[in-house]
Short mmCIF file of C-alpha atoms in Angstrom, two decimals:
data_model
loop_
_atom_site.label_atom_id
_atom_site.label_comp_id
_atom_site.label_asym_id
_atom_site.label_seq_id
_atom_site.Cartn_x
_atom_site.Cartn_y
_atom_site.Cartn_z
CA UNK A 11 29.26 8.06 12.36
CA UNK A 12 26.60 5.13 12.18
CA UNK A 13 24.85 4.35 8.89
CA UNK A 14 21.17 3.56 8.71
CA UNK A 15 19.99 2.47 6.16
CA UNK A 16 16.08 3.59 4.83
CA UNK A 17 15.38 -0.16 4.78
CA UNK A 18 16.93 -3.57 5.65
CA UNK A 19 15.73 -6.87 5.62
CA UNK A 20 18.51 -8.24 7.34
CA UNK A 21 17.00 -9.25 10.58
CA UNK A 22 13.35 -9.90 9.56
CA UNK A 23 15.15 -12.73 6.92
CA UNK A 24 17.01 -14.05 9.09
CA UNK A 25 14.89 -14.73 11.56
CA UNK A 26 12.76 -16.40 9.63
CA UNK A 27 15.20 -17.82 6.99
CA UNK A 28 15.25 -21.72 7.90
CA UNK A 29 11.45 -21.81 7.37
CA UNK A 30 11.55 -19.38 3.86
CA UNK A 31 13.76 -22.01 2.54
CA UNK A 32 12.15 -25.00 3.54
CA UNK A 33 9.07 -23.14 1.62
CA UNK A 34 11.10 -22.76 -1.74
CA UNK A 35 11.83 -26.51 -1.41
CA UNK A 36 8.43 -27.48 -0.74
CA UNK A 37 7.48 -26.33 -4.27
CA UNK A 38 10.62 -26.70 -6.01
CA UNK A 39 10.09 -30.78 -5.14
CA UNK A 40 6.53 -30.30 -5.94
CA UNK A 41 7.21 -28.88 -9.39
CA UNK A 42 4.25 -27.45 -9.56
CA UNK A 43 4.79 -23.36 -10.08
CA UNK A 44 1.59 -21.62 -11.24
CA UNK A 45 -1.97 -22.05 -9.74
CA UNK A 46 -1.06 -24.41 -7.26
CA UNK A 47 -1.61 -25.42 -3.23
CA UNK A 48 0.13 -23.14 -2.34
CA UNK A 49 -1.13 -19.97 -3.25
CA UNK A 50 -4.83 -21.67 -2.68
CA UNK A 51 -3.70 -21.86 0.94
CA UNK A 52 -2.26 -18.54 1.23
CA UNK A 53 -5.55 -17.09 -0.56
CA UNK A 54 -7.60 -18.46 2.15
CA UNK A 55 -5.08 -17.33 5.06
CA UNK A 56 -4.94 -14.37 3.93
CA UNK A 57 -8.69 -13.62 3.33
CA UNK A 58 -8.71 -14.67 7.26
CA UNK A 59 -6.27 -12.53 7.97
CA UNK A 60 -8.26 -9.64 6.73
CA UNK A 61 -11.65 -10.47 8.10
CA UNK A 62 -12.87 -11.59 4.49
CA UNK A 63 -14.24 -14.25 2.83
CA UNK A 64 -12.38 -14.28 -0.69
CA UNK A 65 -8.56 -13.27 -1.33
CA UNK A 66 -7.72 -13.72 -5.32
CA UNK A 67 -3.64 -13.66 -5.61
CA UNK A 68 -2.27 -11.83 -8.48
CA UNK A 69 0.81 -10.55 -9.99
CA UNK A 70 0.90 -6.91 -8.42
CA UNK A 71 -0.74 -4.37 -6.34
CA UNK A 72 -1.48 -2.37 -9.67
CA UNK A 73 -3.04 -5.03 -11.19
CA UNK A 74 -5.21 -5.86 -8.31
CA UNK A 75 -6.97 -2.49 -8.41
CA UNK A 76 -7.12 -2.94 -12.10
CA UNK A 77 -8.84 -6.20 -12.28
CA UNK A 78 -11.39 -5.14 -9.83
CA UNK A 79 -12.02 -2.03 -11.92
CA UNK A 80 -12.25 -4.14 -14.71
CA UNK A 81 -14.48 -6.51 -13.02
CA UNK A 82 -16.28 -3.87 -11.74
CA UNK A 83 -17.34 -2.85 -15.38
CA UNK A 84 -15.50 0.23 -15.39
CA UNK A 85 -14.06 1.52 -18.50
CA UNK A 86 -14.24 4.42 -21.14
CA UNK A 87 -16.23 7.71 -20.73
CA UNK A 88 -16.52 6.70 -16.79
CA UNK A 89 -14.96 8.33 -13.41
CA UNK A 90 -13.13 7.21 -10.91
CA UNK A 91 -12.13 9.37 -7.40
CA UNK A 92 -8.69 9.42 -6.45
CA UNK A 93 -6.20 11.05 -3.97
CA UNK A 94 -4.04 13.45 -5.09
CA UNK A 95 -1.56 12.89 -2.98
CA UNK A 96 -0.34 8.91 -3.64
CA UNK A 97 2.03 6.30 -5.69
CA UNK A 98 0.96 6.80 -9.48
CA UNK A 99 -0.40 3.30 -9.93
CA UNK A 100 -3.53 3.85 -7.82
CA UNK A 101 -4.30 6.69 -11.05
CA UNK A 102 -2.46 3.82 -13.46
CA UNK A 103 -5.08 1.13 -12.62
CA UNK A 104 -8.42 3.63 -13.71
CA UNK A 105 -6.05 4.48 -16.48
CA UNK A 106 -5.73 1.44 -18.18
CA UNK A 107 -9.69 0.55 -18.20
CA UNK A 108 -9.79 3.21 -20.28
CA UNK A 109 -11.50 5.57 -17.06
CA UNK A 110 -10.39 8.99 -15.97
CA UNK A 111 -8.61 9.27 -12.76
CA UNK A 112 -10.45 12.36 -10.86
CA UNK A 113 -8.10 13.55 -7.91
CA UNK A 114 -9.04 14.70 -4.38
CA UNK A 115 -7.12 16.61 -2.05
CA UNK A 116 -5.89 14.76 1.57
CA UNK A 117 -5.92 16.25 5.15
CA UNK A 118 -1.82 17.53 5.09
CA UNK A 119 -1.48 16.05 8.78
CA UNK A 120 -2.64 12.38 7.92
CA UNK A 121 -1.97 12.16 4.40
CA UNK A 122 -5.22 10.37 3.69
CA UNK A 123 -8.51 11.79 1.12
CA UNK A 124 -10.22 14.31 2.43
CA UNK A 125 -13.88 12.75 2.42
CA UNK A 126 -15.36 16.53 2.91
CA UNK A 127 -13.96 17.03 -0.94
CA UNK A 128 -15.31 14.06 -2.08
CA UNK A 129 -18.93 15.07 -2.89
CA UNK A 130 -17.95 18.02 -5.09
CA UNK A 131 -16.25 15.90 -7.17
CA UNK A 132 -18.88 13.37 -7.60
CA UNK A 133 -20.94 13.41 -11.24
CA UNK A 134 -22.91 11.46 -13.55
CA UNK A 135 -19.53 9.73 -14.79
CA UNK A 136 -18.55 8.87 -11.32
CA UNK A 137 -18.61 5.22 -10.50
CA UNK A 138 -16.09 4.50 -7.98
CA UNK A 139 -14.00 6.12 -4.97
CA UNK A 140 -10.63 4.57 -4.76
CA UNK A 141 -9.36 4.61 -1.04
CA UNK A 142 -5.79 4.97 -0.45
CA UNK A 143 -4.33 3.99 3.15
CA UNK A 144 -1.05 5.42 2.43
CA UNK A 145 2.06 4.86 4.38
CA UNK A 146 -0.02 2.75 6.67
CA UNK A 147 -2.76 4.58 8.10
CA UNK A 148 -6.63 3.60 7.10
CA UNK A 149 -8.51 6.71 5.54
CA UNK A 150 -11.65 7.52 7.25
CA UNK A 151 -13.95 4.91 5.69
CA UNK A 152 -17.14 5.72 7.61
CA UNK A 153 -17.50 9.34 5.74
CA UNK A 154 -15.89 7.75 2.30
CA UNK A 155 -18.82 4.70 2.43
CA UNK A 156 -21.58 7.12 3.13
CA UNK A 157 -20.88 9.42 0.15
CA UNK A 158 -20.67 6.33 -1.92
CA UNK A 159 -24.11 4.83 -0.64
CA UNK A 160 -25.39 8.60 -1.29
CA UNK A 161 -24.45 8.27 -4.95
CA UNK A 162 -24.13 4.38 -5.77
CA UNK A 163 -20.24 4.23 -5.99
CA UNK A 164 -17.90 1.17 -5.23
CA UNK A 165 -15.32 1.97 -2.71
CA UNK A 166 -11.95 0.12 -3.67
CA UNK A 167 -9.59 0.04 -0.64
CA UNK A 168 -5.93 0.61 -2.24
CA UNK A 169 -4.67 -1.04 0.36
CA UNK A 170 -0.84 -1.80 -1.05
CA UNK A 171 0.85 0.30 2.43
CA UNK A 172 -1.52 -0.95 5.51
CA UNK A 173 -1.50 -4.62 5.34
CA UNK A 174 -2.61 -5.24 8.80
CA UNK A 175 -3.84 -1.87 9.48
CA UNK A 176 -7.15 -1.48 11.64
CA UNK A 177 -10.05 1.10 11.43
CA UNK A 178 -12.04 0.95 14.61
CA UNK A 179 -11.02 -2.48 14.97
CA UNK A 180 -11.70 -3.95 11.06
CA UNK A 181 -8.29 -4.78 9.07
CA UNK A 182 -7.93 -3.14 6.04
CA UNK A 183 -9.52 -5.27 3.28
CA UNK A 184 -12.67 -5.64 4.82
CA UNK A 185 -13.91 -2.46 4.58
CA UNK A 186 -15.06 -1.21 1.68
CA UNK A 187 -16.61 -3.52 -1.09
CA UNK A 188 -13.50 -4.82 -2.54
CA UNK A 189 -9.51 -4.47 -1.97
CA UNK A 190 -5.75 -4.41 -3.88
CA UNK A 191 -2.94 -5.27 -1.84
CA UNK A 192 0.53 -5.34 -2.88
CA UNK A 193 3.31 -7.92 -1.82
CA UNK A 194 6.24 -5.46 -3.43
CA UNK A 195 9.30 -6.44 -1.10
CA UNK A 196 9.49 -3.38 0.79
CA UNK A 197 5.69 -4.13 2.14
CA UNK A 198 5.04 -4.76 5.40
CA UNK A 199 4.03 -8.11 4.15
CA UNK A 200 6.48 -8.17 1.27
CA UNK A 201 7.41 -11.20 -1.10
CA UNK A 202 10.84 -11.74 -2.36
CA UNK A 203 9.16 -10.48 -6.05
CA UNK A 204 6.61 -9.03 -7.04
CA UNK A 205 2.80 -10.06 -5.79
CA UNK A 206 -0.61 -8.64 -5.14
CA UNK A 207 -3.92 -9.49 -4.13
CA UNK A 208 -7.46 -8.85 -4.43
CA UNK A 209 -9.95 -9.31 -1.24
CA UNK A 210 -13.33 -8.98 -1.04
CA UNK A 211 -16.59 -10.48 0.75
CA UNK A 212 -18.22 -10.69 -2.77
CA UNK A 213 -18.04 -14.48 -4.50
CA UNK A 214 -19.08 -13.40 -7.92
CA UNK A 215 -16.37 -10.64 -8.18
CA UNK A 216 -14.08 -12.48 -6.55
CA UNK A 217 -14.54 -15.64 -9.43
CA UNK A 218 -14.71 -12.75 -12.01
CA UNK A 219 -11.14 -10.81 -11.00
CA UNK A 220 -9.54 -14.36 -10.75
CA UNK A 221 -10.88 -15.27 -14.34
CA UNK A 222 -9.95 -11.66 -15.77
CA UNK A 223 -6.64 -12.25 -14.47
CA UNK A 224 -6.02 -16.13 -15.74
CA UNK A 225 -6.62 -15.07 -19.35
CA UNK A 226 -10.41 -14.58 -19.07
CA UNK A 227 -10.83 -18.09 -18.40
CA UNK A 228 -12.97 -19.84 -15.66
CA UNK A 229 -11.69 -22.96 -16.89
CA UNK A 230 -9.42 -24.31 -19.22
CA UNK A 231 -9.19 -23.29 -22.73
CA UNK A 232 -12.72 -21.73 -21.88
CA UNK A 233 -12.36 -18.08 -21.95
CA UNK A 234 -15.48 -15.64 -20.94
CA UNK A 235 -13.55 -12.40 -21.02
CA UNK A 236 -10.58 -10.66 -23.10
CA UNK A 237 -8.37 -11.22 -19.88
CA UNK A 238 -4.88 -10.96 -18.86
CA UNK A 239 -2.14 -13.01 -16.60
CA UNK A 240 -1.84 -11.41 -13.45
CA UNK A 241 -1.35 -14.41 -11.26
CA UNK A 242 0.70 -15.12 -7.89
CA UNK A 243 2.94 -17.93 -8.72
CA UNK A 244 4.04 -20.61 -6.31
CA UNK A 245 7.10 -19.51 -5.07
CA UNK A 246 5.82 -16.48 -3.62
CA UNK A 247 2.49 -17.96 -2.05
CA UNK A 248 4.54 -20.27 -0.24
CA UNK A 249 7.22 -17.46 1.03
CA UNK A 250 4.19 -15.47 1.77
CA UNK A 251 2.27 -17.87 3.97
CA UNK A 252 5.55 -18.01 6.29
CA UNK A 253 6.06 -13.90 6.57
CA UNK A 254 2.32 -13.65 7.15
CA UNK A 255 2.64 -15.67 10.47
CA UNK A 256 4.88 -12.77 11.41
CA UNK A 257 3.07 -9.91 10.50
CA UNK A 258 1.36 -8.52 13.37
CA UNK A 259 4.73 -9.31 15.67
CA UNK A 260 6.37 -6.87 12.34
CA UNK A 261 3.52 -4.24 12.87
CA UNK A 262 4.04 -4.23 16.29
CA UNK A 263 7.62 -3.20 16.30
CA UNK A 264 7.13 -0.32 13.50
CA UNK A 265 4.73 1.07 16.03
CA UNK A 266 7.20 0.98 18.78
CA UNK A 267 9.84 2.65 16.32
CA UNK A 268 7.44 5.22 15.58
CA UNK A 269 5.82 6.30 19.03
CA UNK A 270 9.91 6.74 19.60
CA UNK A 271 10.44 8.52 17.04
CA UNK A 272 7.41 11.03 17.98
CA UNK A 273 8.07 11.07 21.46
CA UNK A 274 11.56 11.89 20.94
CA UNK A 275 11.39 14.47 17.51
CA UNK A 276 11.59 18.18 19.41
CA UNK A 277 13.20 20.36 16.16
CA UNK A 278 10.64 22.64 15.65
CA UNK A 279 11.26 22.76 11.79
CA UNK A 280 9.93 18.89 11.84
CA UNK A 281 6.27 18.45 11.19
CA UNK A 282 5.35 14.62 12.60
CA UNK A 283 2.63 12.64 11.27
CA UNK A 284 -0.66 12.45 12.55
CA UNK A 285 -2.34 9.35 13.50
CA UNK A 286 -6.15 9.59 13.80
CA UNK A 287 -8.33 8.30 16.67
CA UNK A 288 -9.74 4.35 16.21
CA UNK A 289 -7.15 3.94 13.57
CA UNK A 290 -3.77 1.19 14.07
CA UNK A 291 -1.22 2.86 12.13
CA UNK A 292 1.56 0.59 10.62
CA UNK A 293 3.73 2.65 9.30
CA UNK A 294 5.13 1.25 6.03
CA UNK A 295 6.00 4.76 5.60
CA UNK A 296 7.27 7.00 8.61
CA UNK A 297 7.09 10.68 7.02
CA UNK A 298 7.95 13.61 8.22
CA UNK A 299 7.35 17.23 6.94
CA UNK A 300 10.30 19.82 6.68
CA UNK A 301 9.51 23.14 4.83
CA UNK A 302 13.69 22.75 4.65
CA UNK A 303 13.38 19.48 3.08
CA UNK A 304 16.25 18.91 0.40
CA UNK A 305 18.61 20.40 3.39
CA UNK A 306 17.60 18.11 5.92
CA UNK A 307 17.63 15.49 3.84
CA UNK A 308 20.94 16.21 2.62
CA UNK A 309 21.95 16.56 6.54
CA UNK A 310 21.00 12.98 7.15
CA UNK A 311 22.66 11.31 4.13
CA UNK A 312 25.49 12.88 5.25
CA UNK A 313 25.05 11.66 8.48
CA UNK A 314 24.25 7.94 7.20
CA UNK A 315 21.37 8.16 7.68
CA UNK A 316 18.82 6.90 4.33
CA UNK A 317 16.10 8.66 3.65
CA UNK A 318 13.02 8.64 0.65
CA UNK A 319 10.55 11.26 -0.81
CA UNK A 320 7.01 10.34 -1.50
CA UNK A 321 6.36 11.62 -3.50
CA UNK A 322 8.33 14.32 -5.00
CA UNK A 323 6.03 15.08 -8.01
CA UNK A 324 2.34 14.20 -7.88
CA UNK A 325 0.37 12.60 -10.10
CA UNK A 326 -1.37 15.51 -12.32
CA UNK A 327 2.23 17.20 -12.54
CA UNK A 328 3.74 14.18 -13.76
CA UNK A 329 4.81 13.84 -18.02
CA UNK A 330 2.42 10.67 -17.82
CA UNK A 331 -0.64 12.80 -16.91
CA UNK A 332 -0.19 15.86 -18.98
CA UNK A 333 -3.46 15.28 -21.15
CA UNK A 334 -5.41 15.97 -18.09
CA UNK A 335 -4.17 19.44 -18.73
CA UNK A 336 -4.26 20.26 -14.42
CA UNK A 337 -1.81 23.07 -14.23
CA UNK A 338 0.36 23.12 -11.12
CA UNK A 339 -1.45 25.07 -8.17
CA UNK A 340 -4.49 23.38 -8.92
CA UNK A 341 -3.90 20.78 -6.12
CA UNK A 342 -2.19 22.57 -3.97
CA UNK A 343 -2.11 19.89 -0.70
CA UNK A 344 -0.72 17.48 -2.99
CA UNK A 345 1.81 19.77 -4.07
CA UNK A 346 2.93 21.17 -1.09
CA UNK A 347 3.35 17.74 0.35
CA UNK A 348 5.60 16.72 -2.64
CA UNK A 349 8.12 19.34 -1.65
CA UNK A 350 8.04 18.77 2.45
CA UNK A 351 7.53 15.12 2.80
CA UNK A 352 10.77 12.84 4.17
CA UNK A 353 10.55 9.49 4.58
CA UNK A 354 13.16 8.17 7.49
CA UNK A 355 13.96 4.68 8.29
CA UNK A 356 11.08 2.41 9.88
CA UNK A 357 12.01 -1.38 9.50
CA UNK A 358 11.88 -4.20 11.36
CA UNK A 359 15.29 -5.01 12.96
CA UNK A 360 16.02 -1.62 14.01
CA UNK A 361 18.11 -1.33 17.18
CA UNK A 362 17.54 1.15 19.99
CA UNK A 363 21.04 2.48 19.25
CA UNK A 364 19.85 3.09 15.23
CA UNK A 365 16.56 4.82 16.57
CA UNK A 366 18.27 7.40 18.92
CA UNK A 367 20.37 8.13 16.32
CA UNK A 368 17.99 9.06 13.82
CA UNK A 369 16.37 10.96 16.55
CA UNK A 370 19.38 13.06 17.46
CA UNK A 371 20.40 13.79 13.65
CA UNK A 372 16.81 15.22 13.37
CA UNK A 373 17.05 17.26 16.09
CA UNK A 374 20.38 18.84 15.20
CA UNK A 375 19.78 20.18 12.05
#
């Protein structure tokens, strides 16, 4: 039997280990940890990277999409349009300005919001639509932005699972009027801690989110707004700068994984995920749909193979949520996805060996 694990950062840290440690001692002699060089430089490469002018570094994905709400103006008695069907901090961020999260169903082939579902939901209280890109793939940002122009709404990319991603040839973060990435570990573009960052092509938001998120100060001891510290320390930026230089070559070899893995997936019980036309997937997330779930799941970890559900309760089902009073069958996309999806391994440093294997475990059960 060969184990596989669901994720392993064996080979992508390796590879790149002389250079990630030369980092850490580049700021460990500097002794300079907090708002330094360092995460100035990886602001701007990173803001490059995307296509964007402005890249504000932060201490998580969630509190990216929360400063820019914040930032944004958005608080109590106001709206914000969410998927139903993604991680609970994208609902977490409208939460804690005080805003009510207002979910939307997703196509059940791609994942993504279904922009057709949008409008309905739109009201006088509405002031944002929050764009997931989950498990790597861009939602369809044409339709979203044209709803939003329709109705004066910001579009905030949650863009925490598609660094790197394209949408007829635009990265994610450059394409609606503001984005939240996340650096988790497990990211495609993952520090070795926690991380996040905002992007936008706006100056004054992007000066605003940064102050917000430094104590509501725009300069020492100087504070403009009741703020918070959400701020990407040294150690990270500099780590960060390095595995950014290796993205695309990363993205690249998820998508080889995966158009195995779709080529090669015949079990007819196995629903494979969609990827839409002018979109670059990058698959921070390679799930599959199994009306057998729990079995085949249970067939794989038996067969060492790791596996992950996401998400096996949604949002408006979940204890945190229950004030929104949304009984179950109310979403029912969301809800049938939290019972089918299975996440299977997709890493970089996967062998051909590890890949076939997964494929022929699938195929057996």
């Amino acid at each position: 039997m060969m184990n596989v694990p669901f994720v392993s950062f064996n080979v992508m840290h390796k590879e790149i280990e002389e250079k990630m440690l030369d980092a850490f001692k580049r700021v460990y002699e500097n002794n300079w940890f907090i708002q330094g060089k360092e995460c100035e430089e990886f602001e701007k490469e990173f803001a490059e990277y995307c296509g964007a002018s402005y890249c504000v570094g932060c201490g998580n994905g969630l509190d990216a999409l929360y400063l820019l709400l914040r930032a944004y103006g958005i608080g109590e008695g106001d709206e914000v349009i969410v998927p139903s069907n993604t991680y609970i901090a994208t609902a977490l961020a409208v939460s804690y300005t005080g805003a009510k999260p207002v979910f939307v169903e997703p196509f059940i082939e791609t994942f993504n919001i279904n922009p057709s579902l949008i409008e309905q939901a739109v009201n006088d209280k509405t002031k944002a639509i929050m764009a997931v890109h989950l498990y790597g793939q861009p939602a369809r940002m044409d339709e979203i932005k044209a709803i939003a122009k329709k109705y004066d709404l910001k579009v905030i990319e949650d863009s925490a699972q598609a660094h790197g991603a394209l949408y007829k040839g635009t990265k994610t973060g450059n394409l609606g009027d503001a984005a939240g990435f996340s650096f988790y570990p497990g990211k495609n573009l993952g520090a070795l801690g926690d991380g996040g960052a905002i992007v936008t092509n706006d100056k004054e938001l992007a000066d605003k989110c940064r102050a917000i998120g430094n104590y509501g100060s725009d300069y020492k001891y100087h504070h403009i707004y009741k703020g918070n510290n959400s701020r990407l320390d040294e150690v990270q930026a500099a780590l960060l700068r390095i595995k950014l230089k290796e993205l695309d070559k990363w993205n690249k070899r998820r998508n080889e994984i995966a158009k195995k893995y779709i080529e090669g997936i015949h079990n007819e019980q196995v629903i494979l995920p969609v990827t839409e036309p002018d979109m670059t997937h990058v698959y921070h997330i390679f799930g599959i749909r199994c009306d057998r779930r729990d079995e085949l799941e249970k067939h794989l970890n038996e067969n060492g193979i790791g596996t992950n559900k996401h998400y096996p309760i949604p949002i408006h089902l979940q204890g945190a949520y229950s004030e929104l009073g949304i009984p179950e069958g109310t979403l029912p996309i969301a809800e049938k996805i939290s019972v089918t999806e299975l996440s299977i391994p997709m890493y970089y440093g996967m062998t051909e060996e590890e890949i076939d294997y997964v494929i022929e475990k699938i195929n057996a059960f």
